[in-house]
Coordinates of C-alpha atoms and ligand atoms in Angstrom, one line a residue:
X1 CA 0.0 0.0 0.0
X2 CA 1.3 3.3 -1.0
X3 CA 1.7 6.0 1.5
X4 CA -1.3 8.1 1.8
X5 CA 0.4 11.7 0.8
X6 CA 1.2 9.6 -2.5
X7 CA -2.0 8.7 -2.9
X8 CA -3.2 11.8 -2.1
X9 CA -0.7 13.3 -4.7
X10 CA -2.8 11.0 -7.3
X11 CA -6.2 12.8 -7.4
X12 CA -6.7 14.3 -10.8
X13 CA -6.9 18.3 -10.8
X14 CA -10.4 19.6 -11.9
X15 CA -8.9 20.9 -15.3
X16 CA -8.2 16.9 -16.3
X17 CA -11.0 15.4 -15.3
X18 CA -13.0 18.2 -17.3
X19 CA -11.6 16.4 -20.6
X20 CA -13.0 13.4 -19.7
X21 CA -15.3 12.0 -21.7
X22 CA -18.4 11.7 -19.6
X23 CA -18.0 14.8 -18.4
X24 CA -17.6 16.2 -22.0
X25 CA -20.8 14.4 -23.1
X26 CA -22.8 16.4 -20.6
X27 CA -21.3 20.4 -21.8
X28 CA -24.8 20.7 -23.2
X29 CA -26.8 19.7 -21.1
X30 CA -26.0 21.5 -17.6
X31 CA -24.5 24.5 -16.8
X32 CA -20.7 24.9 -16.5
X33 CA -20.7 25.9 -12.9
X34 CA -22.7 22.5 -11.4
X35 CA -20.7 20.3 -13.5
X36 CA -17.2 22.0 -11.8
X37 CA -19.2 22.0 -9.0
X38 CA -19.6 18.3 -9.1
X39 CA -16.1 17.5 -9.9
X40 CA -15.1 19.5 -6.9
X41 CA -17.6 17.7 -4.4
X42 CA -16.4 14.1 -5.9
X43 CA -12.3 15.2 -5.5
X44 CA -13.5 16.2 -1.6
X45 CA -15.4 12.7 -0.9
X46 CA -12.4 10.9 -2.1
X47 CA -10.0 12.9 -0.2
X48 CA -11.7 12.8 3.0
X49 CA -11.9 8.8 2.5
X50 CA -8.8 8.7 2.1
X51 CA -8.1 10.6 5.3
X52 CA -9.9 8.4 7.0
X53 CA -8.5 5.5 9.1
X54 CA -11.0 3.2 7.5
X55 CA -12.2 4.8 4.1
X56 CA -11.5 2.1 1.6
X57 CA -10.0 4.3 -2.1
X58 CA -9.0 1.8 -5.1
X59 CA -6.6 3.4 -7.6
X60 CA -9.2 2.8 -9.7
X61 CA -11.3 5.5 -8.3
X62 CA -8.4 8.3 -8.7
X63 CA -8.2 7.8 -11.7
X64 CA -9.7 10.3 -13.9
X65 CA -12.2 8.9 -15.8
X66 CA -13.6 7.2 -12.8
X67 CA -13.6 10.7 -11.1
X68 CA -15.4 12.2 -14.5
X69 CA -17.8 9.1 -14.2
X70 CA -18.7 10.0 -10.8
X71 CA -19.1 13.4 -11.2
X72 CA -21.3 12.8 -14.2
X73 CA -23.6 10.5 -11.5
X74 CA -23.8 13.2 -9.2
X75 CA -24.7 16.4 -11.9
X76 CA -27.3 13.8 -13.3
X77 CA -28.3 13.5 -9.5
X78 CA -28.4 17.1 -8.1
X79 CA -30.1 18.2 -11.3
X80 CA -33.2 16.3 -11.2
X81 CA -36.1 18.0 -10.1
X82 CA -37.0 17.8 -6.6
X83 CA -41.2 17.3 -7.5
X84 CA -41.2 14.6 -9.3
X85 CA -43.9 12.3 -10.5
X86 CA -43.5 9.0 -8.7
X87 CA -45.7 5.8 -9.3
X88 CA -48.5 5.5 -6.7
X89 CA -48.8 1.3 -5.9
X90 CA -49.3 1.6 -2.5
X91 CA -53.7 1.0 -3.1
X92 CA -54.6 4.6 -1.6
X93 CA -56.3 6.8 -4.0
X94 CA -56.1 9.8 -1.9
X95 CA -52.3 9.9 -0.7
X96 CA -51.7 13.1 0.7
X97 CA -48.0 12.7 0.5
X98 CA -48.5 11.8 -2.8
X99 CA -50.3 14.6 -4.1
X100 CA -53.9 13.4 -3.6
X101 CA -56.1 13.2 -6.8
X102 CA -54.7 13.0 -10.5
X103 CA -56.4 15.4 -12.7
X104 CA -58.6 14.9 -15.5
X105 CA -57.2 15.3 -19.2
X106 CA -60.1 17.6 -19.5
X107 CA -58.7 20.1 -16.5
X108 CA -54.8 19.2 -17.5
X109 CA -55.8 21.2 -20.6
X110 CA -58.0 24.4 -19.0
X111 CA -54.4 24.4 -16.8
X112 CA -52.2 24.5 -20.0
X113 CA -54.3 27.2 -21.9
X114 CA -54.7 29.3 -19.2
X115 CA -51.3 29.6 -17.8
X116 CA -49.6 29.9 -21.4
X117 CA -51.2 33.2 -21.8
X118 CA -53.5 35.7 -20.1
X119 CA -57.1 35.4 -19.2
X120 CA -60.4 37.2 -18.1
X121 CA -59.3 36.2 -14.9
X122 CA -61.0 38.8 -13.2
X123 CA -62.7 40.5 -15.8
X124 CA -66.2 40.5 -17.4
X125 CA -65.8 40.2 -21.2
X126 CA -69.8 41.6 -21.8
X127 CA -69.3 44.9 -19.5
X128 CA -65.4 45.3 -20.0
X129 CA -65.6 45.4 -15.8
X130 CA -63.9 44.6 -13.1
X131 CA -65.0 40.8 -12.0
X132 CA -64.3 38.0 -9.4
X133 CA -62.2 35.1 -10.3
X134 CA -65.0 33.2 -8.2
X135 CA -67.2 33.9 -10.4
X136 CA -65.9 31.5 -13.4
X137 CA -67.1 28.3 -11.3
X138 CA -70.2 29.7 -8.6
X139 CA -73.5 29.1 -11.0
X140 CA -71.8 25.9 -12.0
X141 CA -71.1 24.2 -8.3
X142 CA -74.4 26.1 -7.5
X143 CA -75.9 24.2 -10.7
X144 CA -74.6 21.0 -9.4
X145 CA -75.5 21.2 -5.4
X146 CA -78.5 23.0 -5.4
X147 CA -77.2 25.7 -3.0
X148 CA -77.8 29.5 -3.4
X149 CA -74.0 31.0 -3.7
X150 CA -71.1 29.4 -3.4
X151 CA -66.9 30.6 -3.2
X152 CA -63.7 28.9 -3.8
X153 CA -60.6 29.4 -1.9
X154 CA -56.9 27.6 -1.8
X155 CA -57.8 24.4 0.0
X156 CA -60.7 23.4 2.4
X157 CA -58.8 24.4 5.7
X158 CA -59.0 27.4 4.4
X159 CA -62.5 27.6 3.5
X160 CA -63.1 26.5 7.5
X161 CA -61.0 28.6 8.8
X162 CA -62.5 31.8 6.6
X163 CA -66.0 30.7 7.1
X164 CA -66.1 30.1 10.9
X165 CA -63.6 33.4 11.3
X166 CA -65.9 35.7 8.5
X167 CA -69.1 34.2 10.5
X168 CA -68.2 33.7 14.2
X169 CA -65.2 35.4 15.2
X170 CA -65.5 36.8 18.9
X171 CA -68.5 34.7 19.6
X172 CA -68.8 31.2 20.4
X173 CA -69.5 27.8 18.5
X174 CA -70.9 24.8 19.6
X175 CA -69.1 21.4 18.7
X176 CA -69.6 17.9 19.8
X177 CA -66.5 16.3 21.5
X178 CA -66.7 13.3 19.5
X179 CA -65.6 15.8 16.1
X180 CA -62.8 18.0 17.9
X181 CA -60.3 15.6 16.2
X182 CA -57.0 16.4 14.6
X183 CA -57.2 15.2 11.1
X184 CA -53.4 15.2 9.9
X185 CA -51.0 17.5 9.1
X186 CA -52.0 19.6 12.2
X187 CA -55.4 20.8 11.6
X188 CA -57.1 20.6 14.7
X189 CA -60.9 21.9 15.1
X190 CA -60.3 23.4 18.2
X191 CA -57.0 25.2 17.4
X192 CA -58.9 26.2 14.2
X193 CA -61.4 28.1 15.5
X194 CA -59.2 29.9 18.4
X195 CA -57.3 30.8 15.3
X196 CA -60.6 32.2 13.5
X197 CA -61.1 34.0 17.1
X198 CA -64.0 31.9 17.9
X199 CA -65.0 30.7 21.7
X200 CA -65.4 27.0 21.2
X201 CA -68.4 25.3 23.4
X202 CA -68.0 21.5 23.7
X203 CA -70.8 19.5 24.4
X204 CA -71.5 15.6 24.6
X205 CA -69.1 12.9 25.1
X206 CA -66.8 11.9 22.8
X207 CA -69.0 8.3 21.9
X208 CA -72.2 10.3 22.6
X209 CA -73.6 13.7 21.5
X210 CA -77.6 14.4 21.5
X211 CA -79.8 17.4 20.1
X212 CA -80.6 18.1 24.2
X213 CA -76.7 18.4 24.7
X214 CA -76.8 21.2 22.1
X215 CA -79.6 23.3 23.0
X216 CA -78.9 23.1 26.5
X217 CA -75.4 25.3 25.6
X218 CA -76.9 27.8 23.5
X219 CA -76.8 31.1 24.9
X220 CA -76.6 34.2 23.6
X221 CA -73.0 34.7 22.9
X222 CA -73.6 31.4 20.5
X223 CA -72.7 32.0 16.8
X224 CA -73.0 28.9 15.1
X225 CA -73.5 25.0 15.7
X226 CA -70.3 23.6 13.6
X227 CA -70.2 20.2 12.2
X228 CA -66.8 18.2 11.3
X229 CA -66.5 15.2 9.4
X230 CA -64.1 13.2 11.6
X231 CA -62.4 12.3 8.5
X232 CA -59.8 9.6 8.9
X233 CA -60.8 9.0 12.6
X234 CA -63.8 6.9 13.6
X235 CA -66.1 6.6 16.8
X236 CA -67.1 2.6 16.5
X237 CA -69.7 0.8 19.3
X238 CA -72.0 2.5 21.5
X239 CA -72.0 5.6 19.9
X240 CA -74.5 8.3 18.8
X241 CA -74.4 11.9 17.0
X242 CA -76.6 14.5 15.6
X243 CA -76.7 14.5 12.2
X244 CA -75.9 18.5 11.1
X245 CA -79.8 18.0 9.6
X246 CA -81.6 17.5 12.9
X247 CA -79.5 20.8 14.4
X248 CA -81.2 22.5 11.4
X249 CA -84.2 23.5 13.4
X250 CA -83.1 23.4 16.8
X251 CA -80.5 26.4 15.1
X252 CA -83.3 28.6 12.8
X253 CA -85.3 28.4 16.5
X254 CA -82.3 30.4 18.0
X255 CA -81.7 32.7 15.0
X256 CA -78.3 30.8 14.5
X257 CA -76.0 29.7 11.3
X258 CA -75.4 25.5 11.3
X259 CA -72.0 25.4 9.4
X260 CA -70.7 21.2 8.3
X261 CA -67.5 20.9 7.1
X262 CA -67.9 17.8 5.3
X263 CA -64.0 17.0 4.6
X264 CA -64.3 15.4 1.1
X265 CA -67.3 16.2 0.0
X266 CA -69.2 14.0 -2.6
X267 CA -71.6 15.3 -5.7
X268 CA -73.5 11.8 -6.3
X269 CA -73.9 9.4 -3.8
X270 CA -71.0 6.5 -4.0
X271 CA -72.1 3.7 -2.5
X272 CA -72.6 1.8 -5.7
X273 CA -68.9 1.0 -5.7
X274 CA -68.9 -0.5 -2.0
X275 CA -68.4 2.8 -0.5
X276 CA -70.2 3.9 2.7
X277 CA -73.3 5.7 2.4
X278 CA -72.2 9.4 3.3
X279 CA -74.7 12.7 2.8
X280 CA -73.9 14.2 -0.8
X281 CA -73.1 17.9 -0.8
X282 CA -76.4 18.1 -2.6
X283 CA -78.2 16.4 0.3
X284 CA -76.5 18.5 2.7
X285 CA -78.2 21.8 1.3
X286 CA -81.1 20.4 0.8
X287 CA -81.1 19.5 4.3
X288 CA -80.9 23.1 5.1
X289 CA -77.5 23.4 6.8
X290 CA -76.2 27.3 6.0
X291 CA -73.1 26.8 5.2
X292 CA -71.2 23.7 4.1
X293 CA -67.2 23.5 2.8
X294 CA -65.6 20.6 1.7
X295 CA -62.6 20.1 -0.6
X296 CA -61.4 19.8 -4.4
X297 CA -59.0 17.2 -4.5
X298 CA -60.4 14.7 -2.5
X299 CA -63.4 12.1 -3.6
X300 CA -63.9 15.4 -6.0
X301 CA -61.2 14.6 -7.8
X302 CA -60.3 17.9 -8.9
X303 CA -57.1 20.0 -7.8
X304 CA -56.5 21.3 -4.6
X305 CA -59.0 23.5 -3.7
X306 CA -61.9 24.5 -0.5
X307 CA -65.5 24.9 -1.5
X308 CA -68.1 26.9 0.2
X309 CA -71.5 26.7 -0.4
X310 CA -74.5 27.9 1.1
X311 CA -77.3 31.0 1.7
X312 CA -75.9 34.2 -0.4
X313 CA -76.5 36.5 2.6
X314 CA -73.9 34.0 4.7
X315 CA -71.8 33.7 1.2
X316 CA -71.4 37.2 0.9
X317 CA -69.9 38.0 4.0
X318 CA -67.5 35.8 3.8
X319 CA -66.8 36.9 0.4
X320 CA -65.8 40.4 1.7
X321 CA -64.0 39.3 4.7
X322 CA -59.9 40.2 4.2
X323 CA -58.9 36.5 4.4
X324 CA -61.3 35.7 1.9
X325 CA -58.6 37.8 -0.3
X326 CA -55.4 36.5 1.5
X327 CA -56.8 32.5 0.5
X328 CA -58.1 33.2 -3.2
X329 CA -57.3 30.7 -5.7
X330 CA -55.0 30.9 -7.9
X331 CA -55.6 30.7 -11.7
X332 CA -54.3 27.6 -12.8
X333 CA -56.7 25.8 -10.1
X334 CA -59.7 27.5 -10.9
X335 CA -59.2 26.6 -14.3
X336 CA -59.0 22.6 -13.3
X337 CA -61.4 23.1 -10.8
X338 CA -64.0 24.5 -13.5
X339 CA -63.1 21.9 -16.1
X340 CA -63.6 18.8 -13.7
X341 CA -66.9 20.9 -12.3
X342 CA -68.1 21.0 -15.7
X343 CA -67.5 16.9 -16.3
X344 CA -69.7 16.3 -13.2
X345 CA -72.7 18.7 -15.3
X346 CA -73.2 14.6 -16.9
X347 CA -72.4 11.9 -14.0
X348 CA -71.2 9.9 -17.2
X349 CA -68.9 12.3 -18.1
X350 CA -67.7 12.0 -14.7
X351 CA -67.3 8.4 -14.4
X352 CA -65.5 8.4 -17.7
X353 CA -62.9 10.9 -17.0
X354 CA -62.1 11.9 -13.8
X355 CA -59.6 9.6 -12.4
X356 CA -60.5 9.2 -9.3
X357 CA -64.1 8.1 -9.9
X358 CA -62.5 5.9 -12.4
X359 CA -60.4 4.2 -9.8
X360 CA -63.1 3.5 -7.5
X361 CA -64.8 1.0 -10.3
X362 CA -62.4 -1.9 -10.4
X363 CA -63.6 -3.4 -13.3
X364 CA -63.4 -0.4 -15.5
X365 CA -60.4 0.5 -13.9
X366 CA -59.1 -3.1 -14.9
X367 CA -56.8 -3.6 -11.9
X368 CA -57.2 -7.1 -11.5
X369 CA -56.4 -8.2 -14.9
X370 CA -53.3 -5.4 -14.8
X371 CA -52.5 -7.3 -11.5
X372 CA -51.9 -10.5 -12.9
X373 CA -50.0 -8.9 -16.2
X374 CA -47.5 -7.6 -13.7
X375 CA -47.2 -11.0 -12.3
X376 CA -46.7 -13.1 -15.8
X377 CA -43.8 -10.4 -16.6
X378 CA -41.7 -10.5 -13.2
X379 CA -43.1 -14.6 -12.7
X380 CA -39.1 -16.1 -13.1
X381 CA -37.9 -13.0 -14.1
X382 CA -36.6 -11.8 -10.3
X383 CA -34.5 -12.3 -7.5
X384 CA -38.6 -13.0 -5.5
X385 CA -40.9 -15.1 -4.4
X386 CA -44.2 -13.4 -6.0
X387 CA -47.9 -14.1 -5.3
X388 CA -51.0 -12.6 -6.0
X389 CA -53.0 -12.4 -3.0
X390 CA -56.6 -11.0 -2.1
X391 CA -56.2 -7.0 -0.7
X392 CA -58.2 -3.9 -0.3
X393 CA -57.1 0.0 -1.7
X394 CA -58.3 2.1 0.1
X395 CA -60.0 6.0 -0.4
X396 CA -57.5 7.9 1.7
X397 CA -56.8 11.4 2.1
X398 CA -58.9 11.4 5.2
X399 CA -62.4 10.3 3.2
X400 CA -64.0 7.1 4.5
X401 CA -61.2 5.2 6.9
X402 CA -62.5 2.3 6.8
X403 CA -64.1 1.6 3.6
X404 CA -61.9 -1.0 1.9
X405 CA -62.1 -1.9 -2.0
X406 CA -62.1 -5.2 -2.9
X407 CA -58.4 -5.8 -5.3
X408 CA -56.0 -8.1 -6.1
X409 CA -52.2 -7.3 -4.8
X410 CA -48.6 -8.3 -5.5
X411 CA -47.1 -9.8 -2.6
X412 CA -42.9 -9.6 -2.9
X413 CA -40.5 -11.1 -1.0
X414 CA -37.1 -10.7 -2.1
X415 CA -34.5 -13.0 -1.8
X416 CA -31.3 -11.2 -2.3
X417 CA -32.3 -8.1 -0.4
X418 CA -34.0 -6.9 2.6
X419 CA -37.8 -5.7 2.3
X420 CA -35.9 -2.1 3.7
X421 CA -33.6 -2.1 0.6
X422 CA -36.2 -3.3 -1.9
X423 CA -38.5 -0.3 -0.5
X424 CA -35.4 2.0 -0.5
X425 CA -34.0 1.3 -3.8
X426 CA -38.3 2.0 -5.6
X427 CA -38.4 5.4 -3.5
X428 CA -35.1 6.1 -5.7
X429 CA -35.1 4.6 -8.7
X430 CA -35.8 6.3 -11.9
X431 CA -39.7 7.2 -11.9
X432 CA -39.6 6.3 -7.8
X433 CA -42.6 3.7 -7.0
X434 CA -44.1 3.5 -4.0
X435 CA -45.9 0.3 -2.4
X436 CA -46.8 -1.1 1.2
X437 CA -45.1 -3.2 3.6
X438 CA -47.3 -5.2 5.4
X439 CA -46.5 -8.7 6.9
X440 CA -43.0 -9.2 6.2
X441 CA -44.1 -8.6 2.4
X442 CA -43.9 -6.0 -0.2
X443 CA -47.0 -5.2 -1.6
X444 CA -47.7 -3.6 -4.8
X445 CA -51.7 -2.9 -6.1
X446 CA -52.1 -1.0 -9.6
X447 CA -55.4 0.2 -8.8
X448 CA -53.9 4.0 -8.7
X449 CA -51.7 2.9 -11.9
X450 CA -52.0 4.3 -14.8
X451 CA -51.8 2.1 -18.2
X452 CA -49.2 4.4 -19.4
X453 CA -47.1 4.1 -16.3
X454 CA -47.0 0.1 -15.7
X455 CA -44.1 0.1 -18.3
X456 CA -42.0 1.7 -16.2
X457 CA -43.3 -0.2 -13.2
X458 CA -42.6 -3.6 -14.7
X459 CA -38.6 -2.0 -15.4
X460 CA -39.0 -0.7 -12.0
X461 CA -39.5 -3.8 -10.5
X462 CA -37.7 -5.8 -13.0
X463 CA -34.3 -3.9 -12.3
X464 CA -34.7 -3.2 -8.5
X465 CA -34.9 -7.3 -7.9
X466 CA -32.6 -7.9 -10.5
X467 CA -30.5 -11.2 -9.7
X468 CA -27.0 -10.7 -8.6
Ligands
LIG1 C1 -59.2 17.0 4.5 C2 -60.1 17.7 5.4 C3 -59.8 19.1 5.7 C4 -58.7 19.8 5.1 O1 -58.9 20.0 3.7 P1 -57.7 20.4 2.7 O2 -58.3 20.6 1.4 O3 -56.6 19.4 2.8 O4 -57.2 21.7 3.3 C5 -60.6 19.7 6.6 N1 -61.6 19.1 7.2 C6 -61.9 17.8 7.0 C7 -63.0 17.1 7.7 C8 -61.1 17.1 6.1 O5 -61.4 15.8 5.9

């Protein structure tokens, strides 16, 4: 072994491994200073390797076409983009972390012609005059829920927090205990409507709330009775609520505003595909709650995005408030938001084109049979023991924890590397894929697949288990 100043004395200078070849090949295709910068970062790792008592440096590596080669890894590296699509196998629809609901072609192009030039964003083309950008979409989800007005803002906690705060603020609301739940990624009911300024009134127990425990806490600092879907939480056994319907009359008796945020919010009633029975937006109006905000990109299936609906008197307050202004939507979203609205103006349309809906039907969604083609093309192929086994996807994104929809799965176990490393090495591949550990097994399910993307999650698969 040669003495480590020696080897030290060996690492190429910057200027020679810039006339390597793969270095070379990538003077096109990024920037001068990240490609030096590479170099630099790879001559540092192998210095400090070498430096250190047990940092294991071939000759082979100083070399400078190894050095180029490595540096050429790392520019490729650093210069992908940090978004990136990744292949959803993991059987929930709705993956927050993953970006919730895939958008309808339909809505991908309202978002390309709109943000490739300008628009009547807030203009009225017949008048010349200053407009609203709510107003592209309000007579259409009015159209499709029956309610009087209606307002979109930047996401649904949002929408709460602006309609309790535009409605309520310095007065109190009444909520059951069994709804103050957190529902992910810190939005809490409670810390909600101290946020919005409100004085929050529990009643009930959290198994038990009844109509009595409501009227017996009205007083006359109350604003509002408030409603929350408890979302990916549920209350199971000896449990009863008060549907936001029955507070209807208990709250017009008292001069008060019944607000529901229903979470996800459904247009037409799912339950034909095995999915609980849950009131509709449209039933919720009709029910005569006041004021009603659910989401875009959950069961909607549109892009992220809060809803409110309800009485215009109730609307347009909240439509003035300051925050109302500080949450708007932005441009590109309201021009998804109205393109997937406009699907659901035919429930066929709907079905037929917006993903999501689309993924709740197995059978047109063809998952099983796309299950078993991913089986015959890794079947002997991989370093695995594969088997197709009876699972569930699931809604997610908070909507309906428990419902579960019947699929077929992939169960891997990998012979050659841990479940860890077989997990790892998908989150980083090329187009990343993520699946499901459960039970000592891998689990992949294409029922959030896309035809166009099980190419890539055959290759995936294929080179990730690849026999050594
Ligand atoms: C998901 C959810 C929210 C938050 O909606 P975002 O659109 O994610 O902001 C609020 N309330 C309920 C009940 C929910 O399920």
């Amino acid at each position: 072994m040669k003495k480590i100043q020696d080897r030290l004395r060996a690492l190429p200078g910057v200027d020679k491994v810039l006339r390597e070849d793969p270095i070379v090949a990538l003077a096109d295709e990024f920037p001068q200073v990240l490609v030096t910068e590479a170099i630099q970062q790879v001559i540092i790792d192998l210095r400090q390797s070498l430096l250190a008592a047990d940092g294991e440096v071939t000759d082979v590596q100083l070399l400078p076409h190894a050095v180029a080669t490595e540096a050429a890894a790392l520019c490729r590296r650093v210069s992908r983009p940090s978004l990136q699509p990744v292949i959803n196998a993991t059987g929930t629809l709705l993956h927050t972390n993953l970006g919730r609901a895939p958008l309808a072609e339909q809505a991908l192009e309202a978002i390309s012609a709109t943000a490739r030039g300008y628009s009547n964003l807030e203009l009225t083309l017949e008048t010349g005059k200053r407009g609203h950008r709510f107003d592209h979409v309000e007579s259409l989800i009015c159209r499709l829920t029956g309610a009087e007005a209606a307002l979109v803002v930047n996401n649904n906690a949002g929408a709460v927090l602006l309609a309790l705060t535009a409605l309520g603020k310095g007065r109190e609301a009444i909520v059951s205990r069994g709804e103050l739940v957190e529902i992910g990624g810190a939005f809490r009911i409670p810390d909600v409507m101290e946020a919005g300024g409100l004085r929050l009134k529990e009643v009930g127990s959290t198994n038990r709330t009844h109509l009595r425990d409501y009227e017996n806490a009205i007083s006359d600092e109350t604003a509002m009775l408030v409603k929350a879907h408890t979302s990916n939480y549920r209350i199971v056994g000896f449990t009863s609520d008060v549907p936001a319907r029955d507070l209807v009359p208990l709250a017009k008796q008292h001069d008060l505003i019944v607000l529901e945020d229903l979470g996800s919010g459904m247009l037409f009633d799912l339950s034909a595909y095995g999915l609980p029975q849950e009131p509709t937006v449209t039933e919720t109006v009709e029910a005569g709650v006041d004021v009603i905000t659910f989401s875009g990109d959950k069961l909607l299936g549109g892009p992220q995005a809060g809803i409110i609906v309800g009485r215009s008197d109730l609307l347009a307050k909240i439509k003035h408030h300051p925050l109302a202004r500080a949450l708007r939507i932005d441009k590109l979203t309201l021009a998804a938001l109205e393109a997937t609205l406009r699907l659901y103006l035919d429930r066929k349309d709907a079905i037929n084109n917006v993903p999501l809906l689309r993924m709740l039907d197995a059978e047109q969604q063809g998952s099983r049979v796309r299950c078993q083609r991913l089986l015959d093309s890794l079947q002997g192929q991989v370093a695995a023991e594969l088997e197709m086994i009876e699972d569930f996807a699931r809604v997610g994104g908070g909507a309906m924890p428990l419902a579960e929809l019947a699929d077929t799965s992939i169960a891997i176990r990998p012979t050659q590397i841990s479940m860890e490393q077989l997990a790892y090495r998908l989150r980083t591949c090329e187009t990343p894929v993520m699946g499901r550990l459960q039970d000592e097994r891998f689990l992949v399910n294409t029922r959030a697949v896309t035809d166009a993307q099980m190419e890539n999650l055959v290759a995936a698969l294929k080179a990730v288990l690849a026999r050594s």
